[in-house]
Amino acid sequence: METEISVHDEQQGSEVLTVDALVTMAPVHFSLEERVPGVTGNAFDLKSWYRAWAGEQQREPTHMTVEAADEFQAAIPWGQLDRAALLFAEEDGLPLKKGFPLRLYVPGGSSECLNVKSVKKIYFRYNEQLGADAEFGFKNTVSMDDMKKR
Ligand SMILES: Nc1nc2c(c(=O)[nH]1)N[C@H]1C(S)=C(S)[C@@H](COP(=O)(O)O)O[C@H]1N2
Ligand SMILES: [Mo]
């Protein structure tokens, strides 16, 4: 099964990483229940992983866009991601039954709709004009091309 995730950063460039590589790089691991009551499984903290990947000297993005295998996507302002987590395994360590290979959770986010299953691509963006509201939907309904051009 496919477990590669492509990570794009407008300053840092792009890289394709396996879920295993992301998990190994992530400094903060926890049980997802600690942040999302009622949802079990092994997760890692998004922002500390991002800093490990991008390097501490990076200025912080303004938004993160996450795209799934089914082309569902969410675009979320950086300030709403302080407790965001990526779920990568069931509680017993087995691969996810739902949302394989990686699922985003945004505790305290504006909507459960932001909990993107089967993440394939992650974009770190630097553009205040993308706005203060999180957005989600299928790719053709939100114009990613427009977003990329800005
Ligand atoms: N890949 C993907 N992730 C997705 C969706 C989707 O259609 N595809 N739907 C979203 C919406 S609208 C909701 S409400 C939640 C539903 O999560 P659940 O399947 O755990 O109930 O997943 C979100 N993540
Ligand atoms: Mo939803």
PDB file of C-alpha atoms and ligand atoms in Angstrom:
ATOM      1  CA  MET A   1       0.000   0.000   0.000  1.00  0.00           C
ATOM      2  CA  GLU A   2       1.109   3.519  -0.801  1.00  0.00           C
ATOM      3  CA  THR A   3       2.473   5.403   2.177  1.00  0.00           C
ATOM      4  CA  GLU A   4       4.341   8.265   0.556  1.00  0.00           C
ATOM      5  CA  ILE A   5       3.396  11.817   1.412  1.00  0.00           C
ATOM      6  CA  SER A   6       4.588  14.799  -0.592  1.00  0.00           C
ATOM      7  CA  VAL A   7       5.465  17.855   1.437  1.00  0.00           C
ATOM      8  CA  HIS A   8       5.734  21.253  -0.260  1.00  0.00           C
ATOM      9  CA  ASP A   9       6.978  24.403   1.352  1.00  0.00           C
ATOM     10  CA  GLU A  10       7.080  27.678  -0.543  1.00  0.00           C
ATOM     11  CA  GLN A  11      10.429  28.507   1.105  1.00  0.00           C
ATOM     12  CA  GLN A  12      11.879  25.094   1.830  1.00  0.00           C
ATOM     13  CA  GLY A  13      11.084  23.293  -1.421  1.00  0.00           C
ATOM     14  CA  SER A  14       9.435  19.901  -1.870  1.00  0.00           C
ATOM     15  CA  GLU A  15      10.155  16.425  -0.623  1.00  0.00           C
ATOM     16  CA  VAL A  16       8.461  13.038  -0.816  1.00  0.00           C
ATOM     17  CA  LEU A  17       8.581  11.221   2.515  1.00  0.00           C
ATOM     18  CA  THR A  18       7.220   7.927   3.728  1.00  0.00           C
ATOM     19  CA  VAL A  19       4.868   7.984   6.690  1.00  0.00           C
ATOM     20  CA  ASP A  20       7.557   6.058   8.602  1.00  0.00           C
ATOM     21  CA  ALA A  21      10.051   8.839   7.913  1.00  0.00           C
ATOM     22  CA  LEU A  22       7.595  11.493   9.103  1.00  0.00           C
ATOM     23  CA  VAL A  23       6.862   9.531  12.263  1.00  0.00           C
ATOM     24  CA  THR A  24      10.573   9.053  13.012  1.00  0.00           C
ATOM     25  CA  MET A  25      11.303  12.752  12.502  1.00  0.00           C
ATOM     26  CA  ALA A  26       8.417  13.933  14.694  1.00  0.00           C
ATOM     27  CA  PRO A  27       9.640  14.879  18.190  1.00  0.00           C
ATOM     28  CA  VAL A  28       6.273  14.784  20.004  1.00  0.00           C
ATOM     29  CA  HIS A  29       4.204  11.586  19.990  1.00  0.00           C
ATOM     30  CA  PHE A  30       1.030  10.951  22.020  1.00  0.00           C
ATOM     31  CA  SER A  31      -2.225   9.083  22.126  1.00  0.00           C
ATOM     32  CA  LEU A  32      -4.744  11.070  20.080  1.00  0.00           C
ATOM     33  CA  GLU A  33      -7.285  10.823  22.922  1.00  0.00           C
ATOM     34  CA  GLU A  34      -5.205  13.394  24.795  1.00  0.00           C
ATOM     35  CA  ARG A  35      -6.282  16.010  22.259  1.00  0.00           C
ATOM     36  CA  VAL A  36      -9.390  14.517  20.671  1.00  0.00           C
ATOM     37  CA  PRO A  37     -11.575  12.884  23.305  1.00  0.00           C
ATOM     38  CA  GLY A  38     -12.999   9.585  22.142  1.00  0.00           C
ATOM     39  CA  VAL A  39     -10.583   9.048  19.243  1.00  0.00           C
ATOM     40  CA  THR A  40      -7.833   6.523  19.911  1.00  0.00           C
ATOM     41  CA  GLY A  41      -4.582   5.856  18.083  1.00  0.00           C
ATOM     42  CA  ASN A  42      -0.977   6.966  17.800  1.00  0.00           C
ATOM     43  CA  ALA A  43      -0.389  10.512  16.634  1.00  0.00           C
ATOM     44  CA  PHE A  44       2.334  13.114  16.407  1.00  0.00           C
ATOM     45  CA  ASP A  45       2.210  16.873  16.847  1.00  0.00           C
ATOM     46  CA  LEU A  46       2.088  18.792  13.558  1.00  0.00           C
ATOM     47  CA  LYS A  47       3.968  21.990  14.403  1.00  0.00           C
ATOM     48  CA  SER A  48       6.911  20.375  16.174  1.00  0.00           C
ATOM     49  CA  TRP A  49       7.233  17.962  13.256  1.00  0.00           C
ATOM     50  CA  TYR A  50       7.136  20.920  10.841  1.00  0.00           C
ATOM     51  CA  ARG A  51       9.926  22.681  12.763  1.00  0.00           C
ATOM     52  CA  ALA A  52      12.029  19.509  12.780  1.00  0.00           C
ATOM     53  CA  TRP A  53      11.563  19.163   9.027  1.00  0.00           C
ATOM     54  CA  ALA A  54      11.930  22.804   7.994  1.00  0.00           C
ATOM     55  CA  GLY A  55      14.522  23.894  10.534  1.00  0.00           C
ATOM     56  CA  GLU A  56      14.142  26.394  13.343  1.00  0.00           C
ATOM     57  CA  GLN A  57      15.378  29.279  11.224  1.00  0.00           C
ATOM     58  CA  GLN A  58      12.252  29.123   9.073  1.00  0.00           C
ATOM     59  CA  ARG A  59       9.685  31.826   9.396  1.00  0.00           C
ATOM     60  CA  GLU A  60       6.367  30.235  10.177  1.00  0.00           C
ATOM     61  CA  PRO A  61       3.836  29.633   7.391  1.00  0.00           C
ATOM     62  CA  THR A  62       0.535  31.519   7.284  1.00  0.00           C
ATOM     63  CA  HIS A  63      -1.509  28.458   6.242  1.00  0.00           C
ATOM     64  CA  MET A  64      -1.319  24.752   5.675  1.00  0.00           C
ATOM     65  CA  THR A  65      -3.229  23.021   2.896  1.00  0.00           C
ATOM     66  CA  VAL A  66      -3.672  19.271   3.115  1.00  0.00           C
ATOM     67  CA  GLU A  67      -4.891  17.181   0.202  1.00  0.00           C
ATOM     68  CA  ALA A  68      -6.235  13.629   0.336  1.00  0.00           C
ATOM     69  CA  ALA A  69      -6.169  10.661  -1.997  1.00  0.00           C
ATOM     70  CA  ASP A  70      -9.823  11.358  -2.945  1.00  0.00           C
ATOM     71  CA  GLU A  71      -8.959  15.043  -3.638  1.00  0.00           C
ATOM     72  CA  PHE A  72     -10.698  16.271  -0.515  1.00  0.00           C
ATOM     73  CA  GLN A  73      -8.657  19.126   0.893  1.00  0.00           C
ATOM     74  CA  ALA A  74      -8.539  21.588   3.739  1.00  0.00           C
ATOM     75  CA  ALA A  75      -6.749  24.947   3.951  1.00  0.00           C
ATOM     76  CA  ILE A  76      -6.190  26.058   7.527  1.00  0.00           C
ATOM     77  CA  PRO A  77      -4.666  29.246   8.994  1.00  0.00           C
ATOM     78  CA  TRP A  78      -1.457  28.491  10.921  1.00  0.00           C
ATOM     79  CA  GLY A  79      -2.850  30.007  14.117  1.00  0.00           C
ATOM     80  CA  GLN A  80      -5.572  27.348  14.238  1.00  0.00           C
ATOM     81  CA  LEU A  81      -3.037  24.512  14.135  1.00  0.00           C
ATOM     82  CA  ASP A  82      -1.411  24.803  17.570  1.00  0.00           C
ATOM     83  CA  ARG A  83      -2.879  21.463  18.689  1.00  0.00           C
ATOM     84  CA  ALA A  84      -3.109  19.836  15.275  1.00  0.00           C
ATOM     85  CA  ALA A  85      -2.031  16.214  15.093  1.00  0.00           C
ATOM     86  CA  LEU A  86      -1.359  13.587  12.468  1.00  0.00           C
ATOM     87  CA  LEU A  87      -2.759  10.158  13.307  1.00  0.00           C
ATOM     88  CA  PHE A  88      -0.643   7.363  11.840  1.00  0.00           C
ATOM     89  CA  ALA A  89      -1.526   4.087  13.603  1.00  0.00           C
ATOM     90  CA  GLU A  90      -4.206   2.398  15.615  1.00  0.00           C
ATOM     91  CA  GLU A  91      -3.727   2.122  19.363  1.00  0.00           C
ATOM     92  CA  ASP A  92      -2.150  -1.336  18.943  1.00  0.00           C
ATOM     93  CA  GLY A  93       0.312  -0.017  16.353  1.00  0.00           C
ATOM     94  CA  LEU A  94      -1.447  -1.460  13.298  1.00  0.00           C
ATOM     95  CA  PRO A  95      -2.076   0.743  10.223  1.00  0.00           C
ATOM     96  CA  LEU A  96      -5.175   2.952  10.324  1.00  0.00           C
ATOM     97  CA  LYS A  97      -8.419   1.208   9.448  1.00  0.00           C
ATOM     98  CA  LYS A  98      -9.914   4.550   8.450  1.00  0.00           C
ATOM     99  CA  GLY A  99      -7.894   7.379   6.945  1.00  0.00           C
ATOM    100  CA  PHE A 100      -4.833   5.262   6.061  1.00  0.00           C
ATOM    101  CA  PRO A 101      -1.980   6.090   5.930  1.00  0.00           C
ATOM    102  CA  LEU A 102      -2.213   9.437   7.734  1.00  0.00           C
ATOM    103  CA  ARG A 103      -5.102  11.520   9.052  1.00  0.00           C
ATOM    104  CA  LEU A 104      -5.083  15.143  10.148  1.00  0.00           C
ATOM    105  CA  TYR A 105      -6.948  16.236  13.276  1.00  0.00           C
ATOM    106  CA  VAL A 106      -7.473  19.885  14.188  1.00  0.00           C
ATOM    107  CA  PRO A 107      -8.605  20.025  17.821  1.00  0.00           C
ATOM    108  CA  GLY A 108     -10.367  23.284  18.524  1.00  0.00           C
ATOM    109  CA  GLY A 109     -10.686  23.910  14.778  1.00  0.00           C
ATOM    110  CA  SER A 110     -13.757  25.463  13.256  1.00  0.00           C
ATOM    111  CA  SER A 111     -15.092  22.131  11.930  1.00  0.00           C
ATOM    112  CA  GLU A 112     -14.652  18.366  12.126  1.00  0.00           C
ATOM    113  CA  CYS A 113     -14.664  18.554   8.348  1.00  0.00           C
ATOM    114  CA  LEU A 114     -10.995  19.630   8.632  1.00  0.00           C
ATOM    115  CA  ASN A 115      -9.974  16.171   9.862  1.00  0.00           C
ATOM    116  CA  VAL A 116      -8.705  15.081   6.447  1.00  0.00           C
ATOM    117  CA  LYS A 117      -8.409  11.315   5.938  1.00  0.00           C
ATOM    118  CA  SER A 118      -5.779   9.642   3.740  1.00  0.00           C
ATOM    119  CA  VAL A 119      -3.491  12.662   3.473  1.00  0.00           C
ATOM    120  CA  LYS A 120      -1.310  12.580   0.323  1.00  0.00           C
ATOM    121  CA  LYS A 121       0.044  16.120   0.029  1.00  0.00           C
ATOM    122  CA  ILE A 122       0.864  18.818   2.526  1.00  0.00           C
ATOM    123  CA  TYR A 123       1.524  22.420   1.433  1.00  0.00           C
ATOM    124  CA  PHE A 124       2.985  25.025   3.756  1.00  0.00           C
ATOM    125  CA  ARG A 125       2.004  28.427   2.478  1.00  0.00           C
ATOM    126  CA  TYR A 126       3.092  32.009   3.106  1.00  0.00           C
ATOM    127  CA  ASN A 127       0.333  34.367   2.128  1.00  0.00           C
ATOM    128  CA  GLU A 128      -1.668  36.423   4.604  1.00  0.00           C
ATOM    129  CA  GLN A 129      -4.188  37.094   1.855  1.00  0.00           C
ATOM    130  CA  LEU A 130      -5.396  33.498   2.047  1.00  0.00           C
ATOM    131  CA  GLY A 131      -7.444  34.738   4.959  1.00  0.00           C
ATOM    132  CA  ALA A 132      -8.403  33.948   8.519  1.00  0.00           C
ATOM    133  CA  ASP A 133     -10.990  31.233   7.856  1.00  0.00           C
ATOM    134  CA  ALA A 134     -10.319  27.555   7.358  1.00  0.00           C
ATOM    135  CA  GLU A 135     -11.758  26.093   4.144  1.00  0.00           C
ATOM    136  CA  PHE A 136     -12.436  22.548   3.039  1.00  0.00           C
ATOM    137  CA  GLY A 137     -13.979  20.690   0.153  1.00  0.00           C
ATOM    138  CA  PHE A 138     -13.175  18.695  -2.943  1.00  0.00           C
ATOM    139  CA  LYS A 139     -10.356  20.003  -5.064  1.00  0.00           C
ATOM    140  CA  ASN A 140     -12.402  21.241  -7.995  1.00  0.00           C
ATOM    141  CA  THR A 141     -14.664  23.300  -5.768  1.00  0.00           C
ATOM    142  CA  VAL A 142     -11.781  25.230  -4.173  1.00  0.00           C
ATOM    143  CA  SER A 143      -9.391  26.417  -6.852  1.00  0.00           C
ATOM    144  CA  MET A 144      -5.952  25.154  -5.836  1.00  0.00           C
ATOM    145  CA  ASP A 145      -4.495  26.567  -9.040  1.00  0.00           C
ATOM    146  CA  ASP A 146      -5.651  30.026  -8.063  1.00  0.00           C
ATOM    147  CA  MET A 147      -4.197  29.519  -4.604  1.00  0.00           C
ATOM    148  CA  LYS A 148      -0.830  28.418  -5.997  1.00  0.00           C
ATOM    149  CA  LYS A 149      -0.561  31.349  -8.401  1.00  0.00           C
ATOM    150  CA  ARG A 150      -1.019  34.001  -5.742  1.00  0.00           C
TER     151      ARG A 150
HETATM  152  N1  LIG B   1     -10.173  12.317   2.507  1.00  0.00           N
HETATM  153  C1  LIG B   1     -11.293  12.790   3.044  1.00  0.00           C
HETATM  154  N2  LIG B   1     -11.256  13.258   4.304  1.00  0.00           N
HETATM  155  C2  LIG B   1     -12.377  13.747   4.870  1.00  0.00           C
HETATM  156  C3  LIG B   1     -13.573  13.795   4.131  1.00  0.00           C
HETATM  157  C4  LIG B   1     -13.593  13.298   2.811  1.00  0.00           C
HETATM  158  O1  LIG B   1     -14.606  13.297   2.083  1.00  0.00           O
HETATM  159  N3  LIG B   1     -12.434  12.789   2.302  1.00  0.00           N
HETATM  160  N4  LIG B   1     -14.691  14.341   4.720  1.00  0.00           N
HETATM  161  C5  LIG B   1     -14.477  15.274   5.839  1.00  0.00           C
HETATM  162  C6  LIG B   1     -15.699  15.598   6.506  1.00  0.00           C
HETATM  163  S1  LIG B   1     -16.739  16.649   5.683  1.00  0.00           S
HETATM  164  C7  LIG B   1     -15.984  15.128   7.760  1.00  0.00           C
HETATM  165  S2  LIG B   1     -17.334  15.667   8.592  1.00  0.00           S
HETATM  166  C8  LIG B   1     -15.116  14.134   8.428  1.00  0.00           C
HETATM  167  C9  LIG B   1     -15.896  12.882   8.779  1.00  0.00           C
HETATM  168  O2  LIG B   1     -15.077  12.051   9.520  1.00  0.00           O
HETATM  169  P1  LIG B   1     -15.487  10.575   9.875  1.00  0.00           P
HETATM  170  O3  LIG B   1     -15.480   9.772   8.618  1.00  0.00           O
HETATM  171  O4  LIG B   1     -14.464  10.103  10.848  1.00  0.00           O
HETATM  172  O5  LIG B   1     -16.856  10.630  10.485  1.00  0.00           O
HETATM  173  O6  LIG B   1     -13.997  13.758   7.622  1.00  0.00           O
HETATM  174  C10 LIG B   1     -13.453  14.766   6.846  1.00  0.00           C
HETATM  175  N5  LIG B   1     -12.312  14.219   6.151  1.00  0.00           N
HETATM  176 MO    MO B   2     -18.139  17.361   7.339  1.00  0.00          MO
END
